[in-house]
Each structure stands twice: as structure tokens, then as C-alpha cells.
Amino acid sequence: MKMLKGIQYAHARIPIKWKLTLWAAVLLFFFFAAYNVTQYMLMSRWIVNQEKMDMEQEMREILDYFLENERLLEENELFQVRNYLYRVNKSNQLIRLFDGENRRLLIVSNDIPESWTDGLNVPTTGVTALSQGGHSLMVLRSPLHMAGFKGTIEIARSREEYRQLQVRLIHVMVAFAASAAVLSILGGQALARQLLRPLQALTATIKNIRQRGLQERMPPGSNTDELSTLGSLFNSMMDEVERAFQQQSQFVQDAAHELWTPVTIIEGHLALLDRWGKENPAVLEESLQASLQELLRLKGLVQELLALMNAECGELEEMGRVADPAGMIRQIIRNMLLLYPAFRFQMRVEELSGISLDISVQHLEQILLIILDNAVKYSEDARIVEISGVVNASGEAHIRIRDYGTGIPAEDLPYVMDRFFRVDKVRRRGQGGNGLGLSIAKRLAERHNGSIAISSKEGEGTAVTIILPALASGK
């Protein structure tokens, strides 16, 4: 058990590069070895079969010779048979003829002693393998039946050449195995290097990010495999991280700036009071009113920052759905008329009857109030605000709020929902805005699988469309 744990511990400490190299080398060597062994077995079998076929062909020729010359055995003219067998016999081979009683009638041999094999009559043709004194033989026996004669023809061939060929094949296989081992290691290293190249690039990129900053990226991959996809996803993730970091930095700067302004004003008035305003009622009253106004603005800014944080990061509690969006919009407009009696609010929200919206009443009300408040602030002399609602074929409710006020310049339109963005910061601060309202509305809509679209033309007004998932009433 301790040995097994030691092996596991040692294996865990090996770098992944060498693990891949080792396993790739083992697999490649295994395939090389399996191929060589299979090739050796097939070659050996093929050589044995060729030997058998050659001996069988030779046996057929000898049998045909006897069948064509039956009289040679009848007349006992074996010298002609011996001459024939000498001609057809091959090196390292023995040919013998036996009668029916296993008496040898003749023998022809090329370097094969007769003692290496015993004569034996057989009823059918067959091949056997013999080993005598360290020598291997292949023996083919076939019965010979002619008129007045029954016997056996035997061909015994040495397998020394075959064994020598086997030895040479083994030597070649060992050489190939050694080459295969070297090639396996080199191939394993090349494969490991190829597989680890994207991971090494990822590691280098992470180190560069730590040293140089979030702008570092992995080099683009040359193919579309999983590791290249990982690199692309990493770059996309880093784009998001960098964007979020930049937004966070900008947010902190903007928040600090927005908080600094009222704090500086309050500090200035308090310093004024400290120097000579204590005894001057007019200065005291002016400073107190200005400080209270800035405190209220500071309080509103903090509340908006908290609302934005909740819109972005807070948990969405189950707060129900808006069951009657048309009635809710009418009620909000009635409340707006109490605050802004000089404005005319034109509503066409009948299509929103009979549906429910997958958003809480509180969040939809907050979104509507933010957009309606902006429409009123920036309408100036054109005191008309239109509110309409439709449901499209995709099952989305579109609530559109249109004003005819100052509008938004085209170059500023992409940024109006960024935090703390104001088209005209000096003038808009005088109207009480902090540049967070649309950011809060956008985050709330997105958290309920919706969105907000803005179209505007400078001098002609702005249209803001709230897009939310709609459900049939009762679902």
C-alpha cells in the first residue's frame, strides 16, 4: 500500500508535459510493437505455408513420375528412380521410398542424415514437424499405390534456413523496436508540445496580465479545436473583465466627483459661517439653505447608488407579476398629473389589457418613473408626453414613452445609459439629475429578461421603449 501511495505521489509531482510525453510514447511504442509482432507471426505462417506448398508440389511431381513409370518398380530398376530423385531433390532435403512393410527401397539425401527421421507408412498424405538432436525437420509422407506395389514416399526437409530467417526477422524486429522506442519518445514530446502549446500560451498570458495589466491577450489560434476555443473564450472573458474594470474605475471616479461637489459646497458654506456668518443672519440663512440643498442632493445620490447596486447585484425576490400593466400605467400617469399639472400625458395602452408582465410591480414602477421624470425634465416648452403600449408577435410587450423636448445629440446617444453620463453636465446638474436613472432602469429591465431602447433626434425629442416578456393573463 505504501509503495502504491509512493508511486501515486511521484506521478502527481511529474509535470503534465512529461506525463503526456510518457503516455504518448507508451501508446506509440505499443502500437509499433503490436504491428511488429503481428507482422512476424504473419511472415512466419506465410513461410511455413510456402514450405508446405513447395513440398506438396514436389510430392505431386514424384507421384506423377511413378504413376507414369510403373514398370520401373515392377522390374526393380531402382537406379533410374534414384537418378530422377537426385535431379529433383533440393539442398538440405531427404527423399526415401518404403515398401508396405516399412523396408527402405531407396534414399536420396542432401546433407540430411537418415537417422534424423524414422520411416513410417501412412494411409493418407500428411505433414509433420520433427525435432531431432536440436535439428528441426518438416516431413511430408504420402502413400504410393500402384499395380502390385504399396508403399510410402517421404520427403524430409531441414528447417534450418527457416530458423535462420526467423532469427534475422527477430533481429530486424529488435532494431525496429529500438527505433520505435526512440521515435515514440520523440513523437510523444512533439505531441505533448503541440497539445500544451495553447496551455503554455495561456499561462504566459496570465503571467503577462499580472505584470503588465488586463490588456494582455492570448495570440489567436490557427485552428478551431477545443484548445483554440478555450483561448478564444479566455480572450472574450478578459475583454469582459477589462471592460468591467474600466467601468468600475470610471464609476469610482464619477462617484467621487459627484460626491465631491456637494461636500465641497457644504465645506465652503461652513467655512463662511465660521469666519463671519455667525453674527450675520442673512449669511447664516443663505449658507444653511445651500447646505441643506446640497445635503439633500447628496442623500439622493447615495440612494441612487444603492438602487443601482441592488439593480446590478441584488437578489431578485419573488415579488409577483404585473397583472394589469395598462391599469398600472394609468395610475402612475394620474400621480404624475398631480406633480406636473401643466403637462399633457397622452395614453394608448389598451393593447396591454389582458396580459401580465414578468416583472415585479415595484421594479416596473421604478423604471416608468425614471423615464417619465426624464421626459418631463427635458420637454422644456413642449409639454406633451405620449405613452403607448403594444404586444408583438414574439410575445414581448413594448411600452413607449415619447417626449418632444431637447432630444439627444447622435454622438451622445450610445452613452446615455452609462452611469453618471449627462449630455450637458453643467446644465443637467441644475435640473437635479445625477446621471444614474437610466442606468438603474436598464439594469432592472435586463434582470427581468427585458431591455430598453432609445431613439432620439436633437431638437425634436426622445422616444424610450421598455421591452419586457409578456404572458397571457392568468399564467
Short mmCIF file of C-alpha atoms in Angstrom, two decimals:
data_model
loop_
_atom_site.label_atom_id
_atom_site.label_comp_id
_atom_site.label_asym_id
_atom_site.label_seq_id
_atom_site.Cartn_x
_atom_site.Cartn_y
_atom_site.Cartn_z
CA MET A 1 0.00 0.00 0.00
CA LYS A 2 2.84 2.39 0.90
CA MET A 3 4.55 1.62 -2.38
CA LEU A 4 1.33 2.34 -4.28
CA LYS A 5 0.91 5.65 -2.48
CA GLY A 6 4.53 6.49 -3.19
CA ILE A 7 4.01 5.81 -6.89
CA GLN A 8 0.85 7.92 -6.92
CA TYR A 9 2.66 10.75 -5.13
CA ALA A 10 5.59 10.60 -7.54
CA HIS A 11 3.19 10.52 -10.51
CA ALA A 12 1.32 13.54 -9.16
CA ARG A 13 4.58 15.54 -9.00
CA ILE A 14 5.50 14.85 -12.62
CA PRO A 15 4.77 17.87 -14.86
CA ILE A 16 1.90 17.35 -17.27
CA LYS A 17 4.31 17.78 -20.19
CA TRP A 18 6.24 14.68 -19.18
CA LYS A 19 3.07 12.79 -18.34
CA LEU A 20 1.79 13.41 -21.86
CA THR A 21 5.20 12.53 -23.30
CA LEU A 22 5.36 9.29 -21.29
CA TRP A 23 1.86 8.12 -22.09
CA ALA A 24 2.10 9.12 -25.74
CA ALA A 25 5.45 7.28 -26.01
CA VAL A 26 3.99 4.17 -24.33
CA LEU A 27 0.99 4.16 -26.65
CA LEU A 28 3.07 4.71 -29.77
CA PHE A 29 5.55 2.00 -28.69
CA PHE A 30 2.68 -0.37 -28.00
CA PHE A 31 1.28 0.17 -31.49
CA PHE A 32 4.74 -0.31 -33.03
CA ALA A 33 5.30 -3.48 -31.01
CA ALA A 34 1.86 -4.87 -31.82
CA TYR A 35 2.43 -4.18 -35.51
CA ASN A 36 5.86 -5.89 -35.50
CA VAL A 37 4.62 -8.94 -33.60
CA THR A 38 1.66 -9.28 -35.93
CA GLN A 39 3.91 -8.90 -38.94
CA TYR A 40 6.35 -11.52 -37.54
CA MET A 41 3.55 -14.03 -36.94
CA LEU A 42 2.08 -13.48 -40.37
CA MET A 43 5.51 -13.78 -42.04
CA SER A 44 6.30 -16.97 -40.11
CA ARG A 45 2.99 -18.52 -41.05
CA TRP A 46 3.39 -17.47 -44.65
CA ILE A 47 6.91 -19.00 -44.86
CA VAL A 48 5.69 -22.30 -43.33
CA ASN A 49 2.79 -22.39 -45.75
CA GLN A 50 5.12 -21.70 -48.64
CA GLU A 51 7.39 -24.57 -47.48
CA LYS A 52 4.40 -26.91 -47.30
CA MET A 53 3.12 -25.87 -50.69
CA ASP A 54 6.58 -26.34 -52.21
CA MET A 55 6.95 -29.82 -50.67
CA GLU A 56 3.42 -30.78 -51.73
CA GLN A 57 4.15 -29.65 -55.28
CA GLU A 58 7.35 -31.70 -55.27
CA MET A 59 5.44 -34.72 -53.90
CA ARG A 60 2.85 -34.45 -56.68
CA GLU A 61 5.57 -34.40 -59.31
CA ILE A 62 7.24 -37.50 -57.80
CA LEU A 63 3.90 -39.34 -57.61
CA ASP A 64 3.15 -38.44 -61.20
CA TYR A 65 6.58 -39.79 -62.20
CA PHE A 66 5.91 -43.16 -60.53
CA LEU A 67 2.44 -43.39 -61.97
CA GLU A 68 3.84 -42.78 -65.46
CA ASN A 69 6.68 -45.27 -64.95
CA GLU A 70 5.11 -48.19 -63.04
CA ARG A 71 7.35 -50.70 -64.73
CA LEU A 72 10.44 -49.30 -63.02
CA LEU A 73 9.28 -50.66 -59.69
CA GLU A 74 7.98 -53.87 -61.21
CA GLU A 75 11.24 -54.58 -62.97
CA ASN A 76 13.24 -53.49 -59.95
CA GLU A 77 15.09 -50.84 -61.93
CA LEU A 78 15.56 -48.53 -58.99
CA PHE A 79 18.73 -46.93 -60.36
CA GLN A 80 16.59 -44.92 -62.83
CA VAL A 81 14.30 -43.85 -59.97
CA ARG A 82 17.33 -42.86 -57.90
CA ASN A 83 18.68 -40.77 -60.76
CA TYR A 84 15.36 -38.99 -61.08
CA LEU A 85 15.15 -38.30 -57.36
CA TYR A 86 18.71 -36.96 -57.36
CA ARG A 87 17.67 -34.50 -60.04
CA VAL A 88 14.57 -33.26 -58.22
CA ASN A 89 15.98 -33.31 -54.71
CA LYS A 90 16.88 -29.97 -53.14
CA SER A 91 19.53 -28.90 -50.69
CA ASN A 92 19.01 -29.84 -47.04
CA GLN A 93 16.39 -32.38 -48.09
CA LEU A 94 15.95 -36.16 -47.96
CA ILE A 95 13.71 -38.36 -50.15
CA ARG A 96 13.01 -42.00 -49.25
CA LEU A 97 10.84 -44.80 -50.66
CA PHE A 98 9.44 -47.54 -48.41
CA ASP A 99 7.50 -50.65 -49.28
CA GLY A 100 4.41 -51.81 -47.47
CA GLU A 101 6.45 -53.39 -44.70
CA ASN A 102 8.45 -50.24 -43.94
CA ARG A 103 11.55 -51.53 -45.71
CA ARG A 104 13.56 -48.77 -47.29
CA LEU A 105 13.90 -49.32 -51.01
CA LEU A 106 15.99 -46.23 -51.79
CA ILE A 107 17.17 -42.97 -50.28
CA VAL A 108 18.41 -39.71 -51.76
CA SER A 109 19.79 -37.12 -49.34
CA ASN A 110 21.44 -33.70 -49.48
CA ASP A 111 23.04 -33.10 -46.07
CA ILE A 112 20.22 -34.76 -44.11
CA PRO A 113 21.26 -37.89 -42.13
CA GLU A 114 18.77 -40.73 -42.38
CA SER A 115 18.80 -41.11 -38.60
CA TRP A 116 17.01 -37.79 -38.15
CA THR A 117 13.69 -39.36 -39.18
CA ASP A 118 12.08 -42.78 -38.93
CA GLY A 119 10.40 -44.42 -41.88
CA LEU A 120 6.68 -44.77 -41.49
CA ASN A 121 3.90 -45.95 -43.76
CA VAL A 122 0.85 -43.68 -43.76
CA PRO A 123 -2.64 -44.23 -45.13
CA THR A 124 -3.04 -40.58 -46.18
CA THR A 125 -0.83 -37.68 -47.13
CA GLY A 126 0.24 -35.56 -44.18
CA VAL A 127 2.87 -33.09 -42.95
CA THR A 128 4.53 -33.33 -39.57
CA ALA A 129 7.21 -31.30 -37.80
CA LEU A 130 10.05 -33.21 -36.10
CA SER A 131 12.96 -32.20 -33.91
CA GLN A 132 16.00 -34.47 -33.66
CA GLY A 133 19.18 -33.57 -31.81
CA GLY A 134 18.48 -29.87 -31.96
CA HIS A 135 17.61 -30.07 -35.66
CA SER A 136 14.13 -29.20 -36.89
CA LEU A 137 12.58 -31.01 -39.84
CA MET A 138 9.39 -30.76 -41.84
CA VAL A 139 8.34 -34.21 -43.08
CA LEU A 140 5.80 -34.91 -45.79
CA ARG A 141 4.65 -38.52 -46.33
CA SER A 142 2.29 -39.76 -48.99
CA PRO A 143 1.09 -43.31 -49.79
CA LEU A 144 2.09 -44.78 -53.20
CA HIS A 145 -0.32 -47.36 -54.59
CA MET A 146 0.29 -48.93 -57.99
CA ALA A 147 -0.40 -52.30 -59.54
CA GLY A 148 1.43 -54.86 -57.45
CA PHE A 149 3.07 -52.23 -55.16
CA LYS A 150 2.10 -50.44 -51.97
CA GLY A 151 4.44 -48.17 -50.13
CA THR A 152 5.22 -44.64 -48.94
CA ILE A 153 7.21 -41.74 -50.30
CA GLU A 154 8.81 -39.48 -47.67
CA ILE A 155 10.26 -36.00 -48.15
CA ALA A 156 12.10 -34.57 -45.13
CA ARG A 157 13.36 -31.00 -45.37
CA SER A 158 15.55 -29.20 -42.86
CA ARG A 159 14.08 -26.08 -41.31
CA GLU A 160 17.45 -24.54 -40.55
CA GLU A 161 17.05 -21.92 -43.27
CA TYR A 162 13.63 -21.12 -41.88
CA ARG A 163 15.05 -20.82 -38.38
CA GLN A 164 17.85 -18.59 -39.65
CA LEU A 165 15.25 -16.45 -41.37
CA GLN A 166 13.32 -16.30 -38.11
CA VAL A 167 16.44 -15.16 -36.29
CA ARG A 168 17.04 -12.47 -38.89
CA LEU A 169 13.41 -11.37 -38.58
CA ILE A 170 13.79 -11.18 -34.80
CA HIS A 171 16.94 -9.08 -35.20
CA VAL A 172 15.12 -6.79 -37.57
CA MET A 173 12.20 -6.58 -35.12
CA VAL A 174 14.52 -5.71 -32.23
CA ALA A 175 16.11 -3.00 -34.35
CA PHE A 176 12.67 -1.72 -35.27
CA ALA A 177 11.62 -1.87 -31.60
CA ALA A 178 14.63 0.22 -30.57
CA SER A 179 13.89 2.69 -33.36
CA ALA A 180 10.23 2.65 -32.38
CA ALA A 181 11.16 3.46 -28.77
CA VAL A 182 13.22 6.46 -29.87
CA LEU A 183 10.57 7.59 -32.33
CA SER A 184 7.87 7.09 -29.68
CA ILE A 185 9.69 9.34 -27.24
CA LEU A 186 10.31 11.98 -29.91
CA GLY A 187 6.74 11.66 -31.16
CA GLY A 188 5.43 11.85 -27.60
CA GLN A 189 7.40 15.01 -26.98
CA ALA A 190 6.18 16.54 -30.23
CA LEU A 191 2.58 15.57 -29.43
CA ALA A 192 2.84 16.88 -25.87
CA ARG A 193 4.39 20.12 -27.13
CA GLN A 194 1.61 20.53 -29.69
CA LEU A 195 -1.12 19.82 -27.16
CA LEU A 196 0.38 22.02 -24.45
CA ARG A 197 1.21 24.97 -26.70
CA PRO A 198 -2.18 26.69 -26.15
CA LEU A 199 -1.98 25.99 -22.40
CA GLN A 200 1.55 27.37 -22.27
CA ALA A 201 0.35 30.43 -24.17
CA LEU A 202 -2.50 30.76 -21.67
CA THR A 203 -0.05 30.51 -18.75
CA ALA A 204 2.24 33.12 -20.32
CA THR A 205 -0.72 35.42 -20.94
CA ILE A 206 -1.85 35.14 -17.31
CA LYS A 207 1.68 35.99 -16.15
CA ASN A 208 1.74 38.97 -18.51
CA ILE A 209 -1.62 40.11 -17.15
CA ARG A 210 -0.20 40.05 -13.64
CA GLN A 211 2.86 42.03 -14.72
CA ARG A 212 1.55 44.38 -17.41
CA GLY A 213 -2.20 44.70 -16.93
CA LEU A 214 -5.56 43.49 -18.20
CA GLN A 215 -4.89 44.48 -21.82
CA GLU A 216 -2.83 41.32 -22.50
CA ARG A 217 -4.46 38.63 -24.68
CA MET A 218 -3.66 35.17 -25.98
CA PRO A 219 -2.47 35.01 -29.60
CA PRO A 220 -5.29 33.81 -31.88
CA GLY A 221 -5.29 30.09 -32.66
CA SER A 222 -4.71 28.76 -36.17
CA ASN A 223 -7.43 26.10 -35.97
CA THR A 224 -10.82 25.50 -34.35
CA ASP A 225 -10.10 22.69 -31.92
CA GLU A 226 -11.11 22.67 -28.26
CA LEU A 227 -7.91 24.31 -27.01
CA SER A 228 -8.21 27.11 -29.56
CA THR A 229 -11.81 27.57 -28.48
CA LEU A 230 -10.59 27.78 -24.88
CA GLY A 231 -8.17 30.53 -25.90
CA SER A 232 -10.94 32.46 -27.66
CA LEU A 233 -13.21 32.12 -24.63
CA PHE A 234 -10.39 33.30 -22.37
CA ASN A 235 -9.82 36.38 -24.55
CA SER A 236 -13.56 37.10 -24.55
CA MET A 237 -13.66 36.72 -20.78
CA MET A 238 -10.69 39.07 -20.40
CA ASP A 239 -12.42 41.59 -22.66
CA GLU A 240 -15.39 41.50 -20.29
CA VAL A 241 -13.14 41.71 -17.23
CA GLU A 242 -11.20 44.64 -18.66
CA ARG A 243 -14.41 46.39 -19.64
CA ALA A 244 -15.87 45.78 -16.19
CA PHE A 245 -12.67 47.02 -14.54
CA GLN A 246 -12.66 50.15 -16.68
CA GLN A 247 -16.33 50.74 -15.91
CA GLN A 248 -15.65 50.21 -12.23
CA SER A 249 -12.73 52.65 -12.32
CA GLN A 250 -14.85 55.17 -14.21
CA PHE A 251 -17.70 54.58 -11.79
CA VAL A 252 -15.43 55.27 -8.80
CA GLN A 253 -14.07 58.41 -10.45
CA ASP A 254 -17.54 59.65 -11.37
CA ALA A 255 -18.96 58.81 -7.95
CA ALA A 256 -16.05 60.57 -6.25
CA HIS A 257 -16.59 63.61 -8.46
CA GLU A 258 -20.34 63.69 -7.83
CA LEU A 259 -19.85 63.28 -4.08
CA TRP A 260 -17.02 65.81 -4.00
CA THR A 261 -19.14 68.64 -5.43
CA PRO A 262 -21.79 68.83 -2.65
CA VAL A 263 -19.21 68.11 0.05
CA THR A 264 -17.07 70.99 -1.24
CA ILE A 265 -20.06 73.35 -1.34
CA ILE A 266 -21.08 72.40 2.21
CA GLU A 267 -17.49 72.82 3.38
CA GLY A 268 -17.32 76.25 1.78
CA HIS A 269 -20.52 77.44 3.46
CA LEU A 270 -19.45 76.08 6.83
CA ALA A 271 -16.10 77.88 6.48
CA LEU A 272 -18.02 81.05 5.58
CA LEU A 273 -20.15 80.71 8.69
CA ASP A 274 -17.12 80.04 10.81
CA ARG A 275 -15.40 83.23 9.70
CA TRP A 276 -18.13 85.84 9.82
CA GLY A 277 -21.55 84.33 9.22
CA LYS A 278 -22.34 83.60 12.86
CA GLU A 279 -23.32 87.19 13.56
CA ASN A 280 -24.91 87.88 10.15
CA PRO A 281 -28.44 86.41 9.92
CA ALA A 282 -28.61 86.84 6.15
CA VAL A 283 -25.35 84.97 5.54
CA LEU A 284 -26.38 82.34 8.09
CA GLU A 285 -29.73 81.74 6.40
CA GLU A 286 -28.22 81.58 2.91
CA SER A 287 -25.48 79.17 3.98
CA LEU A 288 -27.91 76.91 5.85
CA GLN A 289 -30.28 76.74 2.89
CA ALA A 290 -27.45 75.99 0.46
CA SER A 291 -26.01 73.34 2.77
CA LEU A 292 -29.40 71.67 3.22
CA GLN A 293 -29.93 71.68 -0.53
CA GLU A 294 -26.55 70.03 -1.11
CA LEU A 295 -27.23 67.51 1.68
CA LEU A 296 -30.50 66.57 0.01
CA ARG A 297 -28.69 66.17 -3.31
CA LEU A 298 -26.01 64.10 -1.56
CA LYS A 299 -28.69 61.93 0.02
CA GLY A 300 -30.40 61.44 -3.33
CA LEU A 301 -27.10 60.49 -4.95
CA VAL A 302 -26.39 57.88 -2.26
CA GLN A 303 -29.91 56.47 -2.63
CA GLU A 304 -29.45 56.20 -6.40
CA LEU A 305 -26.09 54.49 -5.92
CA LEU A 306 -27.74 51.95 -3.60
CA ALA A 307 -30.55 51.44 -6.08
CA LEU A 308 -28.05 50.88 -8.88
CA MET A 309 -26.12 48.37 -6.75
CA ASN A 310 -29.34 46.48 -5.99
CA ALA A 311 -30.32 46.54 -9.65
CA GLU A 312 -26.97 45.07 -10.67
CA CYS A 313 -26.13 42.70 -7.83
CA GLY A 314 -29.12 42.30 -5.56
CA GLU A 315 -31.08 39.06 -5.44
CA LEU A 316 -34.40 39.07 -7.24
CA GLU A 317 -37.04 38.09 -4.75
CA GLU A 318 -40.32 36.57 -5.82
CA MET A 319 -42.44 39.69 -5.81
CA GLY A 320 -45.20 38.62 -8.18
CA ARG A 321 -46.01 39.91 -11.64
CA VAL A 322 -47.74 42.93 -13.06
CA ALA A 323 -51.21 41.51 -13.69
CA ASP A 324 -52.70 44.67 -15.24
CA PRO A 325 -49.96 46.79 -16.85
CA ALA A 326 -52.48 49.10 -18.53
CA GLY A 327 -54.18 49.95 -15.22
CA MET A 328 -50.80 50.40 -13.52
CA ILE A 329 -49.62 52.87 -16.19
CA ARG A 330 -52.88 54.85 -15.88
CA GLN A 331 -52.43 55.12 -12.12
CA ILE A 332 -48.81 56.31 -12.49
CA ILE A 333 -49.91 58.95 -15.02
CA ARG A 334 -52.61 60.18 -12.61
CA ASN A 335 -49.91 60.62 -9.97
CA MET A 336 -47.67 62.44 -12.45
CA LEU A 337 -50.52 64.84 -13.30
CA LEU A 338 -50.71 65.82 -9.64
CA LEU A 339 -47.00 66.70 -9.71
CA TYR A 340 -46.99 68.28 -13.18
CA PRO A 341 -50.45 69.69 -13.88
CA ALA A 342 -49.11 71.81 -16.74
CA PHE A 343 -48.19 68.69 -18.75
CA ARG A 344 -50.43 66.72 -21.05
CA PHE A 345 -49.97 62.91 -20.95
CA GLN A 346 -51.49 61.09 -23.92
CA MET A 347 -52.00 57.33 -23.38
CA ARG A 348 -52.71 54.46 -25.79
CA VAL A 349 -52.20 51.35 -23.67
CA GLU A 350 -55.36 49.37 -24.45
CA GLU A 351 -53.35 46.55 -26.08
CA LEU A 352 -51.68 45.85 -22.74
CA SER A 353 -55.01 44.83 -21.23
CA GLY A 354 -55.47 41.11 -20.77
CA ILE A 355 -51.76 40.34 -20.35
CA SER A 356 -49.34 40.21 -17.45
CA LEU A 357 -45.68 41.21 -17.41
CA ASP A 358 -42.96 39.04 -15.93
CA ILE A 359 -41.62 41.79 -13.65
CA SER A 360 -42.47 42.96 -10.16
CA VAL A 361 -44.80 45.92 -9.69
CA GLN A 362 -42.13 47.79 -7.73
CA HIS A 363 -39.47 47.44 -10.44
CA LEU A 364 -41.78 48.33 -13.33
CA GLU A 365 -42.98 51.38 -11.42
CA GLN A 366 -39.39 52.41 -10.76
CA ILE A 367 -38.48 52.08 -14.45
CA LEU A 368 -41.54 54.05 -15.59
CA LEU A 369 -40.98 56.84 -13.06
CA ILE A 370 -37.33 57.23 -14.10
CA ILE A 371 -38.20 57.53 -17.79
CA LEU A 372 -41.27 59.73 -17.24
CA ASP A 373 -39.26 62.01 -14.94
CA ASN A 374 -36.62 62.45 -17.66
CA ALA A 375 -39.33 63.11 -20.26
CA VAL A 376 -40.78 65.87 -18.09
CA LYS A 377 -37.38 67.39 -17.23
CA TYR A 378 -36.21 67.68 -20.81
CA SER A 379 -39.50 68.61 -22.52
CA GLU A 380 -38.95 72.33 -21.89
CA ASP A 381 -41.71 74.25 -23.71
CA ALA A 382 -43.22 71.21 -25.47
CA ARG A 383 -45.18 69.84 -22.53
CA ILE A 384 -46.61 66.75 -24.17
CA VAL A 385 -45.62 63.20 -23.25
CA GLU A 386 -47.03 60.23 -25.14
CA ILE A 387 -47.29 56.75 -23.59
CA SER A 388 -48.24 53.76 -25.77
CA GLY A 389 -48.15 50.01 -25.35
CA VAL A 390 -48.26 47.10 -27.81
CA VAL A 391 -47.57 43.36 -27.79
CA ASN A 392 -45.64 41.99 -30.77
CA ALA A 393 -45.82 38.56 -32.39
CA SER A 394 -42.88 37.32 -30.30
CA GLY A 395 -44.80 37.76 -27.07
CA GLU A 396 -42.98 40.92 -25.97
CA ALA A 397 -44.64 43.98 -24.51
CA HIS A 398 -43.31 47.32 -25.80
CA ILE A 399 -44.07 50.34 -23.60
CA ARG A 400 -43.03 53.50 -25.45
CA ILE A 401 -42.64 56.92 -23.79
CA ARG A 402 -42.18 59.83 -26.22
CA ASP A 403 -41.41 63.48 -25.49
CA TYR A 404 -40.90 66.45 -27.81
CA GLY A 405 -38.16 68.18 -25.86
CA THR A 406 -34.50 68.93 -26.46
CA GLY A 407 -33.53 65.49 -27.72
CA ILE A 408 -30.09 63.87 -27.53
CA PRO A 409 -27.19 64.50 -29.91
CA ALA A 410 -26.35 61.48 -32.07
CA GLU A 411 -22.78 61.30 -30.71
CA ASP A 412 -24.09 61.04 -27.13
CA LEU A 413 -26.91 58.55 -27.76
CA PRO A 414 -24.79 55.35 -27.29
CA TYR A 415 -23.69 56.50 -23.82
CA VAL A 416 -26.89 57.86 -22.24
CA MET A 417 -27.42 54.68 -20.19
CA ASP A 418 -23.88 54.67 -18.84
CA ARG A 419 -23.51 55.54 -15.18
CA PHE A 420 -23.14 59.27 -14.41
CA PHE A 421 -23.39 60.21 -18.09
CA ARG A 422 -25.13 63.51 -18.81
CA VAL A 423 -25.49 65.14 -22.21
CA ASP A 424 -24.77 68.57 -20.78
CA LYS A 425 -23.33 68.08 -17.30
CA VAL A 426 -23.42 71.72 -16.22
CA ARG A 427 -26.99 72.37 -17.30
CA ARG A 428 -28.36 68.97 -16.25
CA ARG A 429 -26.90 69.20 -12.74
CA GLY A 430 -29.01 72.29 -12.32
CA GLN A 431 -32.06 70.13 -13.06
CA GLY A 432 -31.17 67.73 -10.24
CA GLY A 433 -30.03 64.70 -12.17
CA ASN A 434 -27.04 62.55 -11.29
CA GLY A 435 -26.85 60.52 -14.48
CA LEU A 436 -27.85 57.24 -12.77
CA GLY A 437 -31.55 56.97 -13.55
CA LEU A 438 -31.31 55.33 -16.98
CA SER A 439 -28.54 53.02 -15.74
CA ILE A 440 -30.82 51.80 -12.96
CA ALA A 441 -33.74 51.34 -15.37
CA LYS A 442 -31.58 49.45 -17.84
CA ARG A 443 -30.23 47.06 -15.18
CA LEU A 444 -33.71 46.39 -13.77
CA ALA A 445 -35.12 45.60 -17.22
CA GLU A 446 -32.22 43.31 -18.06
CA ARG A 447 -32.57 41.40 -14.79
CA HIS A 448 -36.14 40.56 -15.83
CA ASN A 449 -35.03 39.37 -19.30
CA GLY A 450 -36.02 42.66 -20.86
CA SER A 451 -34.26 45.64 -22.40
CA ILE A 452 -34.56 49.37 -23.06
CA ALA A 453 -34.13 51.01 -26.46
CA ILE A 454 -33.69 54.76 -27.03
CA SER A 455 -34.12 56.75 -30.21
CA SER A 456 -33.71 60.49 -30.33
CA LYS A 457 -33.11 63.47 -32.57
CA GLU A 458 -31.70 66.68 -31.24
CA GLY A 459 -34.32 69.42 -31.12
CA GLU A 460 -37.20 67.02 -31.88
CA GLY A 461 -37.47 64.83 -28.80
CA THR A 462 -36.71 61.36 -27.48
CA ALA A 463 -38.53 58.01 -27.51
CA VAL A 464 -37.69 55.36 -24.89
CA THR A 465 -39.07 51.83 -25.37
CA ILE A 466 -39.27 49.38 -22.48
CA ILE A 467 -39.30 45.78 -23.77
CA LEU A 468 -40.45 43.06 -21.36
CA PRO A 469 -41.67 39.43 -21.66
CA ALA A 470 -45.47 39.29 -21.78
CA LEU A 471 -47.66 36.44 -20.58
CA ALA A 472 -51.32 35.76 -21.16
CA SER A 473 -53.38 36.87 -18.21
CA GLY A 474 -53.76 34.15 -15.57
CA LYS A 475 -50.50 32.33 -16.36
#
